[in-house]
PDB file of C-alpha atoms and ligand atoms in Angstrom:
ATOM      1  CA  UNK A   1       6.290   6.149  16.428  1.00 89.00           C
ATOM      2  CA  UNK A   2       9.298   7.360  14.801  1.00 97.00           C
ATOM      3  CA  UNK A   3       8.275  10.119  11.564  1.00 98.00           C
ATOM      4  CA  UNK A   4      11.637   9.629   8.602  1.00 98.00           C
ATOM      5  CA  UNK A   5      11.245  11.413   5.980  1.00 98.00           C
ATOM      6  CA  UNK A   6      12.715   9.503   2.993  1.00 99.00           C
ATOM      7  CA  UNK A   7      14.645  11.679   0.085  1.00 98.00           C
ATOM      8  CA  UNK A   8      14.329  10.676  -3.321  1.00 98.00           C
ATOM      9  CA  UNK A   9      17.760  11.014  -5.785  1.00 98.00           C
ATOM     10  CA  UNK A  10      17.155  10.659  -9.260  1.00 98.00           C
ATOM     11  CA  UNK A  11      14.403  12.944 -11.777  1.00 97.00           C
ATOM     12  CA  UNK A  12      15.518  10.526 -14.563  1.00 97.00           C
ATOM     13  CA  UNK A  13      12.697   8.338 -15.669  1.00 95.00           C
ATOM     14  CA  UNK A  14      12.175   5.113 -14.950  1.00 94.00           C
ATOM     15  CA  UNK A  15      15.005   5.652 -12.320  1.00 97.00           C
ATOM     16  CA  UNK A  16      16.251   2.886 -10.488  1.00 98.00           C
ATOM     17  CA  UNK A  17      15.919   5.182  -7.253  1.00 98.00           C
ATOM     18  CA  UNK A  18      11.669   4.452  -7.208  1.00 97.00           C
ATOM     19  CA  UNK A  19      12.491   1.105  -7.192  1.00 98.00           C
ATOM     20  CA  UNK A  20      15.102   1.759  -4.213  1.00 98.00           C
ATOM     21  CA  UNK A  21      12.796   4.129  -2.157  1.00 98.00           C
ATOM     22  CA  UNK A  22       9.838   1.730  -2.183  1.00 98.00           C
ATOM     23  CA  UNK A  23      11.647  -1.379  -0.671  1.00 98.00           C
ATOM     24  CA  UNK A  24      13.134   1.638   2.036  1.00 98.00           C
ATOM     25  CA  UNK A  25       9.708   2.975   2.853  1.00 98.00           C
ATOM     26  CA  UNK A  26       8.718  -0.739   3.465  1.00 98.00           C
ATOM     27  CA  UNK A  27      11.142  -1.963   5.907  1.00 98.00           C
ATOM     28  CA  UNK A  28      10.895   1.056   7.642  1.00 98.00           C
ATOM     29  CA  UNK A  29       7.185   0.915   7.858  1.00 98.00           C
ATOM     30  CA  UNK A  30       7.923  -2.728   8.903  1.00 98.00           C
ATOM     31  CA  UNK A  31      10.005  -1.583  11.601  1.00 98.00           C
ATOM     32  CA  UNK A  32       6.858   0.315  12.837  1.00 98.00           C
ATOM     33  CA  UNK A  33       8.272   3.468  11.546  1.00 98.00           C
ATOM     34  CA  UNK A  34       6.117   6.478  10.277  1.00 98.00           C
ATOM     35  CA  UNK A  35       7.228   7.410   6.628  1.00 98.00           C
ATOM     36  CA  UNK A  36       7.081  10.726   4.326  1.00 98.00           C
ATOM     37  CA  UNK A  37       8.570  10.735   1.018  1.00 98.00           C
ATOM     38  CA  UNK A  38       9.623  13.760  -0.367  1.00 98.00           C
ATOM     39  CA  UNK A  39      10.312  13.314  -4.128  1.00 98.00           C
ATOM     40  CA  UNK A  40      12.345  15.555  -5.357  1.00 97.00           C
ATOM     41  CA  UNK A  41      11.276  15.061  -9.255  1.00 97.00           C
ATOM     42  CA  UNK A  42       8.015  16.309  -7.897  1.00 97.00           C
ATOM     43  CA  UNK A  43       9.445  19.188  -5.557  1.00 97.00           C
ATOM     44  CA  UNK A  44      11.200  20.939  -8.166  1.00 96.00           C
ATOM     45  CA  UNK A  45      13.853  23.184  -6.030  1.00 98.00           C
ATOM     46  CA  UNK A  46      15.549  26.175  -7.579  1.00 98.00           C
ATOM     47  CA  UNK A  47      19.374  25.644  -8.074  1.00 98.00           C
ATOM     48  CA  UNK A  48      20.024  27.262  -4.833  1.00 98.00           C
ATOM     49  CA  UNK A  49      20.135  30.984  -5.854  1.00 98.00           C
ATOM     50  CA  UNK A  50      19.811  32.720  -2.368  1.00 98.00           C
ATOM     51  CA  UNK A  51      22.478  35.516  -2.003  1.00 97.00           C
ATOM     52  CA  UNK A  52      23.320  34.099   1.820  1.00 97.00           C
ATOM     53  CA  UNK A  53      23.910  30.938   2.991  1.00 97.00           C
ATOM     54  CA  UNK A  54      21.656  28.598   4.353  1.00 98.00           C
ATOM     55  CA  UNK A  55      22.917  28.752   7.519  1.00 98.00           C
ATOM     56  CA  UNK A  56      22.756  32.906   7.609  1.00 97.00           C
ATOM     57  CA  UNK A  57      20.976  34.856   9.749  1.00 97.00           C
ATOM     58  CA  UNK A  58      19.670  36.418   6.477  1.00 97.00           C
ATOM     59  CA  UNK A  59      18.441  33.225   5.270  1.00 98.00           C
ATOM     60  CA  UNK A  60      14.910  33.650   4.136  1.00 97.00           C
ATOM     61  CA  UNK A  61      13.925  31.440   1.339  1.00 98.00           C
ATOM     62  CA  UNK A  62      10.452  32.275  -0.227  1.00 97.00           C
ATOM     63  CA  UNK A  63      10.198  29.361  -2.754  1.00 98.00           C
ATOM     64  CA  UNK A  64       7.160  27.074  -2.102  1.00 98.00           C
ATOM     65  CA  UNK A  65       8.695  23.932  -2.883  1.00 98.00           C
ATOM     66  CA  UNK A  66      11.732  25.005  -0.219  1.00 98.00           C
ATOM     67  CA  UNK A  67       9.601  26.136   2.378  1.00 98.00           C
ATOM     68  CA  UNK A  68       7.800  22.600   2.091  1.00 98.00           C
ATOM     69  CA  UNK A  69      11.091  20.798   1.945  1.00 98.00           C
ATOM     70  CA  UNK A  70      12.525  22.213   5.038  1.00 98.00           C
ATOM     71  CA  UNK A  71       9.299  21.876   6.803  1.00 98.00           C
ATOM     72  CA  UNK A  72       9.529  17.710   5.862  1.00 98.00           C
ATOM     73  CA  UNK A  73      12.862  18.085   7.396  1.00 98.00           C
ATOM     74  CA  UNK A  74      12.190  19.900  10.590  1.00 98.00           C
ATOM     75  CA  UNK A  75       9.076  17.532  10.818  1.00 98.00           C
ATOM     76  CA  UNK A  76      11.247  14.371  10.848  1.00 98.00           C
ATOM     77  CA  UNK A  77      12.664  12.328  13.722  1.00 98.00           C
ATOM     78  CA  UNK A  78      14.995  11.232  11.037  1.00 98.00           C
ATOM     79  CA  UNK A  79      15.484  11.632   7.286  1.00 98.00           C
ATOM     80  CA  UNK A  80      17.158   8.416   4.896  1.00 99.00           C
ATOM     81  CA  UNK A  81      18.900   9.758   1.560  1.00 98.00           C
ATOM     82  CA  UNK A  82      18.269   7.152  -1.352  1.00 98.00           C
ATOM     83  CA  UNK A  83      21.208   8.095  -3.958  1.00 98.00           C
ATOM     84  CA  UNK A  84      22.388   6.467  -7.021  1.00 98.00           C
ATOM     85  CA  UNK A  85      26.176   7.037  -7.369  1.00 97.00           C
ATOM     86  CA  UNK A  86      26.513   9.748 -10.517  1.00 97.00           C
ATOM     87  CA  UNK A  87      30.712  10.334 -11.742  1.00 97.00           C
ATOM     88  CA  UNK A  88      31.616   9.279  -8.288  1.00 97.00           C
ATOM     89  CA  UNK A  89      29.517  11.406  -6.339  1.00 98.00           C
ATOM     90  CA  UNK A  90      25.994  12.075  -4.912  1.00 98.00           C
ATOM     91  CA  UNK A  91      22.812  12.939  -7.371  1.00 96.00           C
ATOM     92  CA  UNK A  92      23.147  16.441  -7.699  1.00 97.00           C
ATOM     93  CA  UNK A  93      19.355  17.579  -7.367  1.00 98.00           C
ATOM     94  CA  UNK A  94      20.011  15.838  -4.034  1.00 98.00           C
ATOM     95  CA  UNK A  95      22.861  17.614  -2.689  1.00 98.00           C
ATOM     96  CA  UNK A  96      20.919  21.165  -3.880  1.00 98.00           C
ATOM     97  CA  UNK A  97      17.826  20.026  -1.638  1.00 98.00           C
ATOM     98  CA  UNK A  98      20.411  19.517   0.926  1.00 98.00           C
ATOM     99  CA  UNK A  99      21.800  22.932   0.443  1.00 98.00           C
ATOM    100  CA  UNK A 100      18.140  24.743   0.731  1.00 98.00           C
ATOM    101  CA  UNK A 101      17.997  23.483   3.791  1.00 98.00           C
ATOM    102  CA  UNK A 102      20.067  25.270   7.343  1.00 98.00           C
ATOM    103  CA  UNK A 103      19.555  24.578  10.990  1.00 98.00           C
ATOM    104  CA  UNK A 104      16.756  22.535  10.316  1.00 98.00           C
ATOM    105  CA  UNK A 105      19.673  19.835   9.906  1.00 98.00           C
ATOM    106  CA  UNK A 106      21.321  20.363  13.057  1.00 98.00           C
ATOM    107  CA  UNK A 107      21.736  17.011  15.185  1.00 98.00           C
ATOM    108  CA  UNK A 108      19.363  15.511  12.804  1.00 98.00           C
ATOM    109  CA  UNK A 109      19.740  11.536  12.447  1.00 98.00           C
ATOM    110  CA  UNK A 110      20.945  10.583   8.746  1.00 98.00           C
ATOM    111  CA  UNK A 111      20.806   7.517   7.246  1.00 98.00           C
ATOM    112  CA  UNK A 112      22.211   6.898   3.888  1.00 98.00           C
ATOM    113  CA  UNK A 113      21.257   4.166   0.559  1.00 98.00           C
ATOM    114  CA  UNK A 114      22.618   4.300  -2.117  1.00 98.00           C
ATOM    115  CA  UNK A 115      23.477   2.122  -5.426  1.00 98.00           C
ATOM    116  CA  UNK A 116      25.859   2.020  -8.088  1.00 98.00           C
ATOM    117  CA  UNK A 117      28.360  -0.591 -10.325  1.00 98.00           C
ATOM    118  CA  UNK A 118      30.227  -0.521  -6.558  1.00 94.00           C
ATOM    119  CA  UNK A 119      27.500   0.917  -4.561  1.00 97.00           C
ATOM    120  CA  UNK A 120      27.482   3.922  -3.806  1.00 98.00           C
ATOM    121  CA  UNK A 121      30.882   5.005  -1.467  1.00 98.00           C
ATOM    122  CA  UNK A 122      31.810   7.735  -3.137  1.00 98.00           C
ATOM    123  CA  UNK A 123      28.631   9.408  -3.293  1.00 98.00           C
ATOM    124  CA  UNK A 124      28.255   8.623   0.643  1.00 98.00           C
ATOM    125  CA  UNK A 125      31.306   9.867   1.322  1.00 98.00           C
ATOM    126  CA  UNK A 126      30.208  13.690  -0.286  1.00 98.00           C
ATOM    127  CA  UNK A 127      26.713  13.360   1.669  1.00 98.00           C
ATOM    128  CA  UNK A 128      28.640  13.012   4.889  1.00 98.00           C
ATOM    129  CA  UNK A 129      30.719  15.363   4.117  1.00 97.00           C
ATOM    130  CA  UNK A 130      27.836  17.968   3.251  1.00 98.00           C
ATOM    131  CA  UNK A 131      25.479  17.047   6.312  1.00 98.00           C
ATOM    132  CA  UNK A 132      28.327  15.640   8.954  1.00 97.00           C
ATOM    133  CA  UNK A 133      31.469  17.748   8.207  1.00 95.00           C
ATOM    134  CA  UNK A 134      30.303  20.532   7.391  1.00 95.00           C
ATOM    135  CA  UNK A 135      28.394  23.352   9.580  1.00 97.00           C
ATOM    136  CA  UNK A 136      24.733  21.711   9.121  1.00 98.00           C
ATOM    137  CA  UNK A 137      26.197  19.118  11.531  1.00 98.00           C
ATOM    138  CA  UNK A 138      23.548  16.456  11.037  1.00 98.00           C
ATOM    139  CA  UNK A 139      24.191  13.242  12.739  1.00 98.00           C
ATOM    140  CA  UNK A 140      24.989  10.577  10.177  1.00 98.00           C
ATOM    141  CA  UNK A 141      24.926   7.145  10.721  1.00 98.00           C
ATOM    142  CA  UNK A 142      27.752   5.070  10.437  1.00 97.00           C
ATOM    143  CA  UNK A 143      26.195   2.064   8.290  1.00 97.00           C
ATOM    144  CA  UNK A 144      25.368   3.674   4.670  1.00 98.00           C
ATOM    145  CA  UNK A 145      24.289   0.912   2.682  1.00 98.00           C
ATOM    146  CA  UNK A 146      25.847   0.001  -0.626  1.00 98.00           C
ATOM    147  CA  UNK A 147      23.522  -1.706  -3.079  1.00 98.00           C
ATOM    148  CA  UNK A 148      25.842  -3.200  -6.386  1.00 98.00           C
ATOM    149  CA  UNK A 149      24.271  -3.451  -9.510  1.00 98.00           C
ATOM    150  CA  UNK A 150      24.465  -7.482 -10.484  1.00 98.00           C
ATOM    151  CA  UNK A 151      25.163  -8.705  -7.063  1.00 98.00           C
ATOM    152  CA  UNK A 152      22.777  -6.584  -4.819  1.00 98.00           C
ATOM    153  CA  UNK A 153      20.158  -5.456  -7.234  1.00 98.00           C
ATOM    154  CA  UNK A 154      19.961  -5.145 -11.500  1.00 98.00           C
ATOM    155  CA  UNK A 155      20.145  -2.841 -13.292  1.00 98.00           C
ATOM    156  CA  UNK A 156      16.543  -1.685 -13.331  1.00 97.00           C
ATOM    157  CA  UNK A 157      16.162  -2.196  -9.815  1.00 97.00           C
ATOM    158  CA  UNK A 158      14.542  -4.672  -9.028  1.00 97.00           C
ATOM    159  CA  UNK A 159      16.299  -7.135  -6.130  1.00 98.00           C
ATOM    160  CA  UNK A 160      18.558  -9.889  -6.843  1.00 98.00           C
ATOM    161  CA  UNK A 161      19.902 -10.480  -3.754  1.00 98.00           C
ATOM    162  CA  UNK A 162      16.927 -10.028  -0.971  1.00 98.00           C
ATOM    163  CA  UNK A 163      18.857 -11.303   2.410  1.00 98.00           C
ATOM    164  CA  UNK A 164      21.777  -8.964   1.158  1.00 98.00           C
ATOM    165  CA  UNK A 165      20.012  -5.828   0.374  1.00 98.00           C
ATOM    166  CA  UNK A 166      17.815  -6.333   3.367  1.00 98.00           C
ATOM    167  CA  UNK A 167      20.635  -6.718   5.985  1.00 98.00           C
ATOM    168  CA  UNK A 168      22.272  -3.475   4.351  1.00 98.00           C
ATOM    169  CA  UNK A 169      19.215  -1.459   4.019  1.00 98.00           C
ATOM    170  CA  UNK A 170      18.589  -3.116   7.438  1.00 98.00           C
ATOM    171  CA  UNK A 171      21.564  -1.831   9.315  1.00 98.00           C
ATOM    172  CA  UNK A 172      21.519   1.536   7.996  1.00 98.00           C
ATOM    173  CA  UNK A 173      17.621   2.214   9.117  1.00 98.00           C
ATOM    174  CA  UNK A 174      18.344   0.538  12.523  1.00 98.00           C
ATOM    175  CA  UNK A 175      21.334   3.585  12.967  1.00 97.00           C
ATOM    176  CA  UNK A 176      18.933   6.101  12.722  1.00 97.00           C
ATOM    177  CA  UNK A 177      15.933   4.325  14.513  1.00 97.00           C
TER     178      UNK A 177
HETATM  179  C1  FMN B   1      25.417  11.036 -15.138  1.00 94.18           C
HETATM  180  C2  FMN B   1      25.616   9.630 -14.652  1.00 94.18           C
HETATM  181  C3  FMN B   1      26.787   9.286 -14.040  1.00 94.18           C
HETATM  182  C4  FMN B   1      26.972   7.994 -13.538  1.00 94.18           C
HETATM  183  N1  FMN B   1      28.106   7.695 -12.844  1.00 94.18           N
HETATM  184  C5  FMN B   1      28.192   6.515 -12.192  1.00 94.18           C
HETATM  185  C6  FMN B   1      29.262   6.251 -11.308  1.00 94.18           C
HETATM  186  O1  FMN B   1      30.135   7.067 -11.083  1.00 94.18           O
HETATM  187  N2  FMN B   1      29.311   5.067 -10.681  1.00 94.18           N
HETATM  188  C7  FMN B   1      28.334   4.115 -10.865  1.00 94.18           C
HETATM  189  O2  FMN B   1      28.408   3.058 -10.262  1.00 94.18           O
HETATM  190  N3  FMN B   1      27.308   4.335 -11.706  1.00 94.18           N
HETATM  191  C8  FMN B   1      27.211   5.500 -12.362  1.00 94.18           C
HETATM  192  N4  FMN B   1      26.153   5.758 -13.201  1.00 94.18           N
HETATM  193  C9  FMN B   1      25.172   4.716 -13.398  1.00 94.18           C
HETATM  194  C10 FMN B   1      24.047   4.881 -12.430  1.00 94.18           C
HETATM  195  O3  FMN B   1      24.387   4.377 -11.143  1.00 94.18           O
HETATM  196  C11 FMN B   1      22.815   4.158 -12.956  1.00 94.18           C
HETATM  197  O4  FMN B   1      22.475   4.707 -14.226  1.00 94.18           O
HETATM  198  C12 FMN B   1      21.645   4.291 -12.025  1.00 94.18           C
HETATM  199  O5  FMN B   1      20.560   3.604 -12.564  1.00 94.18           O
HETATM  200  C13 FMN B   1      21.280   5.745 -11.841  1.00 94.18           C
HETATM  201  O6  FMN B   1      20.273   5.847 -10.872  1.00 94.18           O
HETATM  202  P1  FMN B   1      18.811   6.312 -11.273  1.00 94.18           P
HETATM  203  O7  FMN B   1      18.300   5.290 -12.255  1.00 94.18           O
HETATM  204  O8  FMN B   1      18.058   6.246 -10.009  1.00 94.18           O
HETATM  205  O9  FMN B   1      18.911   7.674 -11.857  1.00 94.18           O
HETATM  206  C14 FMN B   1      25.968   7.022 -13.711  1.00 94.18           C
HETATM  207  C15 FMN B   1      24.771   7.385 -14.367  1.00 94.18           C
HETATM  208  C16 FMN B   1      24.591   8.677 -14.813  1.00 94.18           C
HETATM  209  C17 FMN B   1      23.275   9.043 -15.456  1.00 94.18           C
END
């Protein structure tokens, strides 16, 4: 059975992303998958403050909540990003828990959901960047899913549009599965 570890985006409350996360965690646990959540609100990171980079030979992060993050990631067959779009790009405490992490992402399958007034393209587009393009060199899926607010799902989150937002979640889990 496959083990994804799903990535919360949002510490805001009552954050459309809980709402996102839990209809993730159940098709993929309808798809037989195994599922961890780490929620980031929870696993309060550090801005990343580590005088080398992750991907340094020096690299020795000591933080708790780090050292359990990148063991979630080294754990997982595969890891799905749930992001709301924020000024046309990815959550920012997302992208920092991305940054804490180094070679644990190497050739690691990515799947990405987001949401937004458009869904979520832009703030895709940084995550592949990040995990794809740059030297992490995780191995992200082609079909990110784009949730819109008032077609795909409201504004609080909850679904509007179940055929639509299960084919997109659908296609992006399937990628990575
Ligand atoms: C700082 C900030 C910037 C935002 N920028 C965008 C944006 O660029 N595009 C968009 O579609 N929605 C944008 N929104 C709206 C969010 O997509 C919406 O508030 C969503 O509910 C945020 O996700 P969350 O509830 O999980 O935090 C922004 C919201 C915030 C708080």
């Amino acid at each position: 059975m496959a083990k994804i570890l799903v990535v919360t985006g949002s510490v805001r409350p009552n954050s459309v992303n809980e709402k996102v996360v839990t209809i993730v965690v159940k098709q993929l646990q309808d798809k037989g998958a195994d599922t961890v959540v780490a929620n980031i609100k929870e696993l309060t990171m550090p801005f990343y403050d580590f005088p080398s980079p992750s991907l340094s030979e020096r690299f020795k992060p000591t933080n708790e909540n780090v050292l359990r993050f990148t063991a979630m990631v080294a754990e997982a067959d595969g890891v799905v990003l749930v992001t709301p779009e924020y000024n046309h790009t990815m959550s920012p405490v997302q992208l920092n828990a991305i940054d804490w992490v180094g070679k644990e992402w190497q050739d690691k399958p990515v799947a990405l959901v987001g949401y937004g007034w458009s869904g979520a393209a832009r703030a895709h587009e940084t995550a592949r960047e990040t995990l794809a393009n740059s030297g992490l060199k995780a191995r992200v899926g082609e079909n990110q899913a784009n949730l819109a607010f008032k077609k795909d799902i409201d504004t609080d989150g909850s679904i509007l549009d179940e055929s639509a937002v299960t084919e997109k979640i659908g296609a992006a889990l399937d990628e990575i599965l």
